[in-house]
Coordinates of C-alpha atoms and ligand atoms in Angstrom, one line a residue:
M180 CA 0.0 0.0 0.0
W181 CA 1.3 3.5 -0.9
Y182 CA 0.2 5.2 2.3
N183 CA 2.4 8.0 3.5
Q184 CA 2.6 7.4 7.3
E185 CA 3.9 10.9 8.0
A186 CA 1.2 12.7 6.1
M187 CA -1.5 10.6 7.8
K188 CA -0.6 12.0 11.2
K189 CA -2.1 15.3 10.0
I190 CA -5.5 14.4 11.4
S191 CA -5.2 12.1 14.4
F192 CA -8.0 10.3 16.3
G193 CA -8.3 7.2 18.4
N194 CA -12.0 6.5 18.7
L195 CA -13.5 6.3 15.3
M196 CA -17.2 5.6 14.7
V197 CA -17.9 3.9 11.4
T198 CA -21.7 4.1 10.7
G199 CA -23.1 1.4 8.4
G200 CA -20.0 -0.8 9.1
A201 CA -22.0 -4.0 8.6
G202 CA -22.8 -3.1 5.0
F203 CA -20.7 -3.7 1.9
I204 CA -18.3 -0.7 1.8
G205 CA -18.3 -0.1 5.6
S206 CA -17.3 -3.7 6.4
N207 CA -14.5 -3.6 3.8
F208 CA -13.4 -0.2 5.2
I209 CA -13.1 -1.5 8.8
R210 CA -11.1 -4.5 7.7
H211 CA -8.9 -2.2 5.5
V212 CA -8.2 0.3 8.3
F213 CA -7.2 -2.4 10.8
E214 CA -5.2 -4.5 8.4
K215 CA -3.6 -1.9 6.0
T216 CA -3.2 1.6 7.5
G217 CA -1.3 1.2 10.8
Y218 CA -4.3 2.8 12.7
A219 CA -3.8 1.9 16.4
G220 CA -7.1 3.1 17.9
R221 CA -10.6 1.7 18.3
I222 CA -13.4 1.4 15.8
V223 CA -17.0 1.5 16.9
N224 CA -19.3 0.1 14.2
F225 CA -22.7 1.8 14.6
D226 CA -25.2 0.0 12.5
A227 CA -29.0 -0.7 12.7
L228 CA -28.7 -4.0 10.8
T229 CA -31.3 -3.4 8.1
Y230 CA -31.7 -6.0 5.4
A231 CA -28.4 -4.8 4.0
G232 CA -26.4 -5.1 7.2
N233 CA -24.7 -8.4 7.9
P234 CA -22.5 -8.6 11.0
R235 CA -21.0 -11.9 9.7
S236 CA -19.1 -9.9 7.2
L237 CA -16.8 -8.9 10.1
D238 CA -16.5 -12.2 12.0
D239 CA -12.8 -12.3 11.2
V240 CA -12.2 -8.7 12.4
A241 CA -14.1 -9.3 15.6
A242 CA -11.9 -12.4 16.3
K243 CA -8.6 -10.7 15.4
F244 CA -8.9 -7.2 16.8
G245 CA -10.7 -8.0 20.1
E246 CA -11.5 -4.9 22.2
R247 CA -10.3 -2.5 19.4
Y248 CA -13.4 -3.5 17.5
V249 CA -16.8 -2.7 19.1
F250 CA -20.2 -3.3 17.5
V251 CA -23.2 -1.2 18.6
R252 CA -26.6 -1.9 17.1
G253 CA -27.9 1.6 16.7
D254 CA -30.1 3.6 14.4
I255 CA -28.9 7.0 13.0
R256 CA -32.5 8.1 13.0
D257 CA -32.4 8.0 16.8
P258 CA -30.4 11.1 18.1
E259 CA -30.3 9.7 21.7
A260 CA -28.7 6.4 20.6
I261 CA -26.0 8.4 18.7
R262 CA -25.3 10.6 21.7
R263 CA -25.1 7.6 24.0
A264 CA -22.5 5.9 21.8
F265 CA -20.6 9.2 21.3
D266 CA -20.3 9.6 25.1
E267 CA -19.7 6.0 26.0
Y268 CA -16.8 5.6 23.5
S269 CA -15.5 9.2 23.5
I270 CA -15.9 9.4 19.7
D271 CA -13.5 11.9 18.1
A272 CA -14.1 11.0 14.4
V273 CA -16.8 9.6 12.2
C274 CA -16.7 7.9 8.9
H275 CA -20.3 7.9 7.8
F276 CA -21.5 5.1 5.4
A277 CA -24.9 4.3 6.9
A278 CA -27.6 4.8 4.3
E279 CA -30.3 3.2 2.3
S280 CA -28.2 2.6 -0.8
H281 CA -30.3 0.9 -3.5
V282 CA -31.8 3.1 -6.3
D283 CA -34.6 0.6 -7.2
R284 CA -35.8 0.5 -3.6
S285 CA -35.8 4.3 -3.5
I286 CA -38.1 4.3 -6.5
V287 CA -40.6 1.9 -4.8
S288 CA -40.3 3.3 -1.2
P289 CA -38.6 6.7 -1.0
G290 CA -39.6 7.5 2.6
A291 CA -36.8 5.4 4.3
F292 CA -34.3 7.2 2.2
I293 CA -35.3 10.6 3.5
E294 CA -35.4 9.4 7.1
T295 CA -32.0 7.6 7.1
N296 CA -30.0 9.5 4.5
V297 CA -31.2 13.0 5.2
N298 CA -32.4 13.1 8.9
G299 CA -29.9 10.4 10.0
T300 CA -27.0 12.4 8.6
F301 CA -28.3 15.6 10.3
N302 CA -28.5 13.7 13.6
L303 CA -24.9 12.6 13.4
L304 CA -23.6 16.0 12.4
Q305 CA -25.4 17.6 15.3
A306 CA -24.0 15.0 17.8
A307 CA -20.5 15.7 16.4
R308 CA -20.9 19.4 16.7
E309 CA -22.0 19.0 20.3
R310 CA -18.7 17.4 21.2
G311 CA -16.9 20.7 20.4
D312 CA -13.1 20.7 20.2
A313 CA -13.0 17.0 21.2
F314 CA -14.2 16.1 17.7
V315 CA -11.6 16.2 14.9
R316 CA -13.1 14.8 11.7
F317 CA -16.5 13.9 10.1
H318 CA -16.0 12.1 6.8
H319 CA -19.2 11.8 4.7
V320 CA -19.3 9.1 2.1
S321 CA -21.3 10.1 -0.9
T322 CA -21.9 9.2 -4.5
D323 CA -21.4 10.5 -8.0
E324 CA -25.2 10.1 -8.6
V325 CA -25.7 13.5 -6.9
F326 CA -24.3 15.1 -10.2
G327 CA -27.1 13.6 -12.3
S328 CA -26.4 11.9 -15.7
L329 CA -23.8 12.5 -18.4
G330 CA -24.2 12.3 -22.2
A331 CA -21.6 10.5 -24.3
E332 CA -18.8 13.0 -23.4
G333 CA -17.4 14.6 -20.2
F334 CA -16.8 13.6 -16.6
F335 CA -18.1 14.6 -13.2
S336 CA -15.6 16.5 -11.0
E337 CA -15.6 18.4 -7.7
T338 CA -17.0 21.5 -9.4
T339 CA -19.9 19.8 -11.2
P340 CA -23.3 21.3 -10.2
Y341 CA -25.7 19.0 -8.3
Q342 CA -28.6 17.6 -10.4
P343 CA -29.8 14.4 -8.7
H344 CA -32.7 12.4 -10.3
S345 CA -33.7 9.5 -8.2
P346 CA -35.1 9.7 -4.6
Y347 CA -31.8 8.0 -3.5
S348 CA -29.5 10.5 -5.2
A349 CA -31.7 13.4 -4.1
S350 CA -31.4 12.2 -0.5
K351 CA -27.6 11.8 -0.8
A352 CA -27.3 15.3 -2.4
S353 CA -29.3 16.7 0.5
S354 CA -27.0 15.0 3.1
D355 CA -23.9 16.4 1.2
H356 CA -25.3 19.9 1.5
I357 CA -26.1 19.6 5.2
A358 CA -22.6 18.2 5.9
R359 CA -21.1 21.2 4.0
A360 CA -23.4 23.6 5.9
Y361 CA -22.0 22.2 9.2
H362 CA -18.5 23.1 8.0
D363 CA -19.3 26.5 6.6
T364 CA -21.6 27.6 9.5
Y365 CA -20.2 25.9 12.6
G366 CA -16.6 25.2 11.5
L367 CA -17.2 21.4 12.0
N368 CA -14.2 19.5 10.5
V369 CA -15.9 17.9 7.5
T370 CA -14.6 16.1 4.4
I371 CA -16.7 14.5 1.6
T372 CA -16.0 11.9 -1.1
N373 CA -18.3 11.3 -4.1
C374 CA -17.5 8.0 -5.7
S375 CA -18.6 5.9 -8.6
N376 CA -20.1 2.3 -8.6
N377 CA -18.2 0.0 -6.2
Y378 CA -17.8 -3.7 -6.6
G379 CA -16.0 -6.4 -4.7
P380 CA -16.5 -8.9 -1.8
Y381 CA -19.4 -8.7 0.7
Q382 CA -21.7 -6.7 -1.7
F383 CA -25.3 -7.4 -1.1
P384 CA -26.7 -9.4 -4.1
E385 CA -29.3 -6.8 -5.1
K386 CA -26.7 -4.7 -6.9
L387 CA -25.8 -5.5 -10.5
I388 CA -22.5 -7.4 -10.2
P389 CA -23.2 -9.8 -7.3
L390 CA -26.8 -10.4 -8.5
M391 CA -25.5 -11.4 -12.0
I392 CA -22.7 -13.6 -10.6
L393 CA -25.1 -15.6 -8.4
N394 CA -27.8 -15.8 -11.0
A395 CA -25.3 -16.9 -13.7
V396 CA -24.0 -19.6 -11.3
E397 CA -27.5 -20.9 -10.5
G398 CA -28.8 -20.8 -14.1
K399 CA -31.4 -18.1 -13.3
P400 CA -32.4 -15.2 -15.7
L401 CA -30.0 -12.2 -15.8
P402 CA -32.4 -9.2 -15.8
V403 CA -30.8 -6.4 -17.8
Y404 CA -32.7 -3.1 -17.7
G405 CA -33.7 -1.9 -21.1
E406 CA -31.0 -2.4 -23.8
G407 CA -28.2 -2.5 -21.2
L408 CA -26.5 0.5 -22.8
N409 CA -26.2 2.6 -19.6
I410 CA -22.7 3.2 -18.5
R411 CA -21.1 3.0 -15.0
D412 CA -17.5 3.7 -13.9
W413 CA -16.5 0.6 -11.9
L414 CA -14.3 1.1 -8.8
H415 CA -13.0 -1.8 -6.7
V416 CA -14.1 -1.4 -3.0
E417 CA -10.5 -1.7 -1.8
D418 CA -9.4 1.2 -3.9
H419 CA -12.4 3.2 -2.6
C420 CA -11.5 2.4 1.0
A421 CA -7.9 3.6 0.5
A422 CA -9.2 6.8 -1.0
I423 CA -11.5 7.4 2.0
W424 CA -8.8 6.8 4.5
T425 CA -6.5 9.1 2.6
V426 CA -9.0 12.0 2.5
M427 CA -10.1 11.4 6.2
T428 CA -6.5 11.6 7.5
Q429 CA -4.9 14.1 5.1
A430 CA -7.4 16.5 3.5
E431 CA -8.2 20.0 4.6
S432 CA -11.4 20.5 6.4
G433 CA -14.3 21.6 4.1
T434 CA -12.8 19.8 1.0
T435 CA -14.5 17.3 -1.4
Y436 CA -12.8 14.7 -3.5
C437 CA -14.3 12.6 -6.4
V438 CA -13.2 9.0 -6.6
G439 CA -13.6 6.8 -9.7
G440 CA -12.4 3.6 -11.3
R441 CA -11.3 5.0 -14.7
S442 CA -13.2 1.9 -15.8
E443 CA -16.3 2.8 -17.8
L444 CA -18.4 -0.1 -19.1
R445 CA -21.9 -0.6 -20.5
N446 CA -24.1 -2.7 -18.3
I447 CA -24.5 -5.3 -21.0
D448 CA -20.8 -5.7 -21.3
V449 CA -20.4 -6.0 -17.5
V450 CA -23.0 -8.9 -17.6
K451 CA -21.2 -10.6 -20.5
R452 CA -17.9 -10.4 -18.8
I453 CA -19.4 -12.0 -15.7
C454 CA -21.0 -14.8 -17.7
A455 CA -17.6 -15.5 -19.3
L456 CA -15.9 -15.7 -15.9
V457 CA -18.6 -17.9 -14.4
E458 CA -18.3 -20.1 -17.5
R459 CA -14.5 -20.3 -17.1
F460 CA -14.8 -21.5 -13.5
R461 CA -18.0 -23.6 -13.7
G462 CA -18.4 -24.4 -17.4
P463 CA -21.5 -23.8 -19.5
L464 CA -25.1 -24.5 -18.3
P465 CA -26.0 -28.1 -17.6
N466 CA -27.8 -28.3 -21.0
G467 CA -24.6 -27.1 -22.7
A468 CA -25.9 -23.6 -23.5
P469 CA -23.6 -20.6 -22.8
R470 CA -24.3 -18.7 -19.5
E471 CA -24.9 -15.6 -21.7
S472 CA -28.1 -17.2 -22.9
L473 CA -29.6 -16.3 -19.5
I474 CA -29.5 -12.6 -20.3
T475 CA -33.1 -11.3 -20.3
H476 CA -34.0 -7.7 -21.2
V477 CA -36.6 -6.4 -18.7
A478 CA -38.4 -3.0 -18.4
D479 CA -36.1 -0.1 -17.9
R480 CA -35.6 1.6 -14.5
L481 CA -37.7 4.8 -14.1
G482 CA -35.5 7.9 -14.7
H483 CA -32.5 5.6 -15.4
D484 CA -29.3 7.8 -15.5
K485 CA -27.5 7.2 -18.8
R486 CA -23.9 7.5 -17.9
Y487 CA -21.7 8.1 -14.8
A488 CA -17.9 8.8 -15.2
I489 CA -15.5 10.5 -12.7
D490 CA -12.5 12.7 -13.2
C491 CA -10.4 11.7 -10.2
S492 CA -7.4 13.8 -11.0
K493 CA -7.7 16.0 -7.8
I494 CA -7.2 13.1 -5.4
E495 CA -4.4 11.7 -7.6
R496 CA -2.7 15.0 -7.7
D497 CA -3.1 16.0 -4.1
F498 CA -2.2 12.6 -2.5
G499 CA -0.9 10.3 -5.1
W500 CA -3.9 8.0 -4.8
R501 CA -4.3 5.5 -7.6
Q502 CA -6.5 2.5 -8.4
T503 CA -4.7 -0.8 -7.9
H504 CA -7.4 -2.9 -9.6
T505 CA -8.6 -3.0 -13.2
A506 CA -12.0 -4.3 -14.3
D507 CA -10.2 -7.4 -15.6
S508 CA -8.4 -8.3 -12.4
G509 CA -11.2 -7.0 -10.1
F510 CA -14.1 -8.8 -11.8
E511 CA -12.2 -12.1 -11.8
E512 CA -11.3 -11.8 -8.1
T513 CA -14.9 -10.8 -7.3
V514 CA -16.4 -13.8 -9.1
R515 CA -14.0 -16.1 -7.4
W516 CA -14.9 -14.6 -4.0
Y517 CA -18.6 -15.3 -4.5
L518 CA -17.8 -18.8 -5.6
D519 CA -15.6 -19.4 -2.6
N520 CA -17.9 -17.9 0.0
P521 CA -21.2 -19.8 -0.1
A522 CA -21.8 -19.5 3.6
W523 CA -21.8 -15.7 3.5
V524 CA -24.1 -15.7 0.4
E525 CA -26.5 -18.0 2.2
S526 CA -26.4 -15.8 5.3
V527 CA -27.6 -12.7 3.4
R528 CA -30.0 -14.5 1.1
S529 CA -32.0 -16.2 3.8
G530 CA -33.3 -12.8 5.1
E531 CA -35.8 -10.1 4.1
Y532 CA -33.9 -9.5 0.9
L533 CA -35.2 -12.6 -0.8
R534 CA -38.8 -11.7 -0.1
W535 CA -38.3 -8.2 -1.4
I536 CA -36.5 -9.1 -4.6
E537 CA -39.1 -11.8 -5.5
T538 CA -41.9 -9.2 -5.2
Y539 CA -39.9 -6.7 -7.2
Y540 CA -39.2 -8.9 -10.1
A541 CA -42.6 -10.6 -10.2
G542 CA -44.1 -7.7 -12.1
R543 CA -41.3 -7.2 -14.7
Ligands
NAD1078 P1 -25.1 -1.1 2.0 O1 -26.6 -0.9 1.7 O2 -24.4 -2.3 1.7 O3 -24.9 -0.9 3.6 C1 -25.6 0.1 4.3 C2 -25.4 -0.2 5.8 O4 -26.0 0.9 6.5 C3 -26.0 -1.5 6.3 O5 -25.1 -2.2 7.1 C4 -27.3 -1.0 7.0 O6 -27.6 -1.9 8.1 C5 -26.8 0.3 7.6 N1 -27.9 1.2 7.8 C6 -29.0 1.5 7.0 N2 -29.8 2.3 7.6 C7 -29.3 2.6 8.8 C8 -29.8 3.4 9.9 N3 -30.9 4.1 9.9 N4 -29.0 3.5 11.0 C9 -27.8 2.8 11.1 N5 -27.4 2.0 10.1 C10 -28.1 1.9 9.0 O7 -24.4 0.2 1.4 P2 -23.0 0.4 0.7 O8 -23.1 0.0 -0.7 O9 -22.0 -0.2 1.6 O10 -22.9 2.0 0.7 C11 -22.3 2.6 1.8 C12 -22.3 4.1 1.6 O11 -21.6 4.4 0.4 C13 -23.7 4.7 1.4 O12 -23.7 6.0 2.0 C14 -23.8 4.9 -0.1 O13 -24.7 6.0 -0.4 C15 -22.4 5.2 -0.5 N6 -22.0 4.8 -1.9 C16 -22.1 3.5 -2.3 C17 -21.7 3.2 -3.6 C18 -21.8 1.8 -4.1 O14 -21.5 1.5 -5.2 N7 -22.2 0.8 -3.3 C19 -21.2 4.1 -4.4 C20 -21.1 5.5 -4.0 C21 -21.5 5.8 -2.7
TDX1079 O1 -30.8 -6.2 -12.1 C1 -30.3 -5.2 -12.5 N1 -30.2 -5.0 -13.8 C2 -29.6 -3.8 -14.4 O2 -29.6 -3.7 -15.6 C3 -29.7 -4.2 -11.6 C4 -29.8 -4.4 -10.1 C5 -29.1 -3.1 -12.1 N2 -29.1 -2.9 -13.5 C6 -28.5 -1.7 -14.0 C7 -28.9 -0.4 -13.4 C8 -27.7 0.5 -13.4 O3 -27.5 1.1 -14.7 O4 -27.1 -1.8 -13.7 C9 -26.5 -0.5 -13.3 C10 -26.0 -0.7 -11.9 O5 -27.1 -0.8 -11.0 P1 -26.9 -0.9 -9.4 O6 -26.0 -2.0 -9.1 O7 -28.3 -0.9 -8.8 O8 -26.1 0.5 -9.1 P2 -26.5 2.0 -9.4 O9 -28.0 2.2 -9.6 O10 -25.6 2.5 -10.5 O11 -26.1 2.7 -8.0 C11 -24.9 2.2 -7.3 O12 -23.8 3.0 -7.5 C12 -23.9 4.3 -6.9 C13 -25.1 2.0 -5.8 O13 -26.2 1.2 -5.6 C14 -25.4 3.4 -5.1 O14 -25.5 3.2 -3.7 C15 -24.2 4.2 -5.5 O15 -24.4 5.5 -4.9

């Protein structure tokens, strides 16, 4: 890892709260911080365990890091629960991941997105502000979806105006503005990252890549929205975690950084690559047909953003951050991970998720 240990001492804290640490990126981040950064303090994982939160994703961390890792089941919609955890663990920094994160769910049921992503973020910022000088950093994890949708040309950057379209992206845009307001108004030490689509281990199989891997393995239809021509910029979760830690520990208060994969692909090409990888490891379908034959074009997502792509030259220039994965290496590693971890897959698929997804696809 290319971390600069001296530069990381710029912002120093020892009682870090990670919200949403039982989710996909949060669990990878906690493991990354303990294993890769030299951080010597404690991490308090504050997570409500919604359908997307799976504490089993951190079984290894809990066993290895003992008292330095604390799990608190708590809801960011509850200001008192946040304050209790802040006081009990003398929280001096927050890395805020907790959110309702799935665009399709936000189209069906937007209310939870406003409550958690907007009000929940406000509750956390307020609790951080109340700690006064004892609080040194609030890092807010956000998305490129706040910028809206691109045409065939151009990139999102830190200066792109906000133009969110889905209830999910509007709720994230709102939380970004509130976080910035707490810096500008109260001087709270805030940083923000806006990143592109993540993939990698421990991602809940409602998102494109893990859903397609598992369906391709099991011979189920691969539901591609519309023609599959929408474009996303794919970022390996490990590269995202390194970017967040870099910004959290080195960036000036009040700054924003865009983080991307420099890896734009059309959805249909992502799905075809996954089919090819599953076929390489597991062979064709039992009837001899290629896995690609499972691709099924279904009704398009409402308000489906056409293209996301990030210009991440600011974080590269300021800190020397770079992606360490390509789509080729990262997709292969990710398909292998899902094939090698059936117990984790079963643990998430036995829950509420399955009932929701069945209802959702029934009408398409
Ligand atoms: P996820 O859905 O996998 O995990 C979300 C976690 O938050 C879960 O553990 C869940 O239990 C927890 N949570 C939800 N509501 C909560 C509440 N009210 N109180 C406490 N905990 C709650 O999400 P993810 O993909 O890991 O995304 C993490 C963050 O990164 C989100 O803020 C998301 O907007 C942002 N982000 C994600 C991506 C991506 O590609 N996944 C890209 C850009 C930004
Ligand atoms: O079954 C599917 N078929 C399909 O064609 C699913 C689940 C998705 N898609 C398409 C929709 C998108 O164009 O694939 C693309 C990726 O979809 P998602 O995995 O749902 O991601 P997206 O909507 O792009 O949002 C993700 O990236 C930005 C995360 O879910 C957000 O939390 C993040 O902010």
